[in-house]
């Protein structure tokens, strides 16, 4: 069980580092794009939000691939199972239960889920902050359809 815990911790830390790097990049992109003056503020806001959401989804996909690689290295998935599907089900906490880790690696499933739910919460916080800051900026420049009452 200790080896499973150490593996889960290592992969989780790697994913936290990936998410931190992507978060910094996403915030820089949002700040640059969100502070531009625009004649179509609602479309602009939507484009900023979609861009950041896609960037964060790409980060989650990379993080799932890191878990899948770890599963493959230690043989945590049952023989003949679809490794990527198995990993996504664990990471997203979907929990179909149609594929479960092999007995000696069964702690990796819940650790993957714990890591995934933390990363999704983090992404939600980033999206909310980008939205808040972009709306605040649009209100500050008196963009049509945005008022000082929209400021955070």
Coordinates of C-alpha atoms in Angstrom, one line a residue:
X1 CA 0.0 0.0 0.0
X2 CA 2.9 2.4 0.7
X3 CA 4.2 2.0 -2.9
X4 CA 0.7 2.8 -4.2
X5 CA 0.5 5.9 -2.0
X6 CA 3.9 7.1 -3.1
X7 CA 3.1 6.5 -6.8
X8 CA -0.2 8.4 -6.4
X9 CA 1.5 11.2 -4.6
X10 CA 4.3 11.5 -7.3
X11 CA 1.8 11.5 -10.2
X12 CA -0.4 14.0 -8.3
X13 CA 2.5 16.4 -7.7
X14 CA 3.5 16.1 -11.4
X15 CA -0.1 17.0 -12.3
X16 CA -0.2 19.9 -9.9
X17 CA 3.0 21.3 -11.5
X18 CA 1.4 20.9 -15.0
X19 CA -1.7 22.6 -13.8
X20 CA 0.3 25.4 -12.2
X21 CA 2.2 26.1 -15.4
X22 CA -1.0 26.0 -17.5
X23 CA -2.8 28.3 -15.0
X24 CA 0.0 30.9 -15.2
X25 CA -0.1 30.7 -19.1
X26 CA -3.9 30.9 -19.2
X27 CA -4.0 33.9 -16.8
X28 CA -1.4 35.7 -19.0
X29 CA -3.4 35.0 -22.1
X30 CA -6.6 36.1 -20.4
X31 CA -5.0 39.2 -19.1
X32 CA -3.7 40.2 -22.5
X33 CA -6.9 39.3 -24.4
X34 CA -9.3 40.5 -21.7
X35 CA -7.8 44.0 -21.4
X36 CA -8.1 44.8 -25.0
X37 CA -10.6 47.4 -26.1
X38 CA -13.3 46.0 -28.2
X39 CA -16.4 47.1 -30.2
X40 CA -18.1 43.7 -29.4
X41 CA -17.6 43.2 -25.7
X42 CA -20.0 40.3 -25.3
X43 CA -18.4 38.3 -28.1
X44 CA -15.0 39.3 -26.8
X45 CA -15.9 38.0 -23.3
X46 CA -17.2 34.8 -24.8
X47 CA -14.0 34.3 -26.8
X48 CA -11.8 34.8 -23.7
X49 CA -13.8 32.3 -21.7
X50 CA -13.9 29.7 -24.4
X51 CA -10.1 30.1 -25.0
X52 CA -9.3 29.6 -21.3
X53 CA -11.7 26.7 -21.0
X54 CA -10.1 24.9 -24.0
X55 CA -6.6 25.5 -22.5
X56 CA -7.7 24.1 -19.2
X57 CA -9.3 21.1 -20.9
X58 CA -6.1 20.4 -22.7
X59 CA -4.2 20.5 -19.4
X60 CA -6.7 18.0 -17.9
X61 CA -6.1 15.7 -20.9
X62 CA -2.3 15.9 -20.4
X63 CA -2.8 15.1 -16.7
X64 CA -5.0 12.0 -17.6
X65 CA -2.2 10.9 -20.0
X66 CA 0.3 11.2 -17.1
X67 CA -1.9 8.9 -15.0
X68 CA -2.3 6.5 -17.9
X69 CA 1.5 6.3 -18.3
X70 CA 1.9 5.6 -14.6
X71 CA -0.8 2.9 -14.8
X72 CA 0.9 1.4 -17.8
X73 CA 4.3 1.4 -16.1
X74 CA 3.1 -0.4 -13.0
X75 CA 0.4 -2.5 -14.6
X76 CA -2.4 -1.1 -12.6
X77 CA -5.1 -1.7 -15.3
X78 CA -6.5 -5.1 -15.8
X79 CA -5.1 -7.1 -18.8
X80 CA -6.9 -6.2 -22.0
X81 CA -8.7 -3.1 -20.7
X82 CA -8.8 0.2 -22.5
X83 CA -6.1 2.1 -20.5
X84 CA -7.2 5.7 -21.5
X85 CA -10.8 5.0 -20.8
X86 CA -10.0 3.5 -17.5
X87 CA -7.8 6.5 -16.6
X88 CA -10.5 9.0 -17.7
X89 CA -13.2 7.2 -15.6
X90 CA -11.0 7.4 -12.5
X91 CA -9.7 11.0 -13.1
X92 CA -13.2 12.4 -13.7
X93 CA -14.7 10.4 -10.7
X94 CA -17.2 9.0 -13.1
X95 CA -16.8 5.6 -11.5
X96 CA -18.7 3.3 -13.9
X97 CA -17.0 0.4 -12.1
X98 CA -16.8 -1.7 -15.3
X99 CA -13.0 -1.7 -15.0
X100 CA -11.3 -1.7 -11.7
X101 CA -7.5 -1.6 -10.9
X102 CA -5.8 -4.9 -10.3
X103 CA -5.9 -5.8 -6.7
X104 CA -2.3 -4.7 -5.7
X105 CA -2.8 -1.2 -7.3
X106 CA -6.4 -0.6 -6.3
X107 CA -5.5 2.5 -4.2
X108 CA -4.4 4.3 -7.4
X109 CA -8.0 4.7 -8.6
X110 CA -9.2 6.8 -5.6
X111 CA -5.9 8.7 -5.7
X112 CA -6.5 9.5 -9.4
X113 CA -10.0 10.7 -8.6
X114 CA -8.8 12.8 -5.7
X115 CA -6.2 14.4 -8.0
X116 CA -8.8 14.9 -10.8
X117 CA -11.4 16.6 -8.5
X118 CA -8.8 18.9 -7.1
X119 CA -7.7 19.9 -10.6
X120 CA -11.3 20.5 -11.8
X121 CA -11.9 22.7 -8.7
X122 CA -8.8 24.6 -9.5
X123 CA -9.9 25.1 -13.1
X124 CA -13.3 26.3 -12.0
X125 CA -11.7 28.9 -9.8
X126 CA -9.5 30.0 -12.7
X127 CA -12.5 30.3 -15.0
X128 CA -14.4 32.3 -12.5
X129 CA -11.6 34.7 -11.8
X130 CA -11.0 35.2 -15.6
X131 CA -14.7 36.0 -16.0
X132 CA -14.7 38.3 -13.0
X133 CA -11.6 40.2 -14.1
X134 CA -12.8 40.5 -17.7
X135 CA -16.2 41.8 -16.8
X136 CA -14.6 44.2 -14.3
X137 CA -12.4 45.5 -17.1
X138 CA -15.3 45.8 -19.6
X139 CA -17.3 47.8 -17.0
X140 CA -14.3 50.0 -16.2
X141 CA -13.9 51.0 -19.9
X142 CA -17.7 51.5 -20.1
X143 CA -18.1 48.8 -22.8
X144 CA -21.7 48.7 -24.2
X145 CA -23.8 46.4 -22.1
X146 CA -21.5 46.5 -19.0
X147 CA -21.9 48.9 -16.2
X148 CA -20.2 49.7 -12.9
X149 CA -22.7 47.4 -11.2
X150 CA -21.1 44.5 -13.1
X151 CA -17.7 45.1 -11.3
X152 CA -16.6 42.5 -8.8

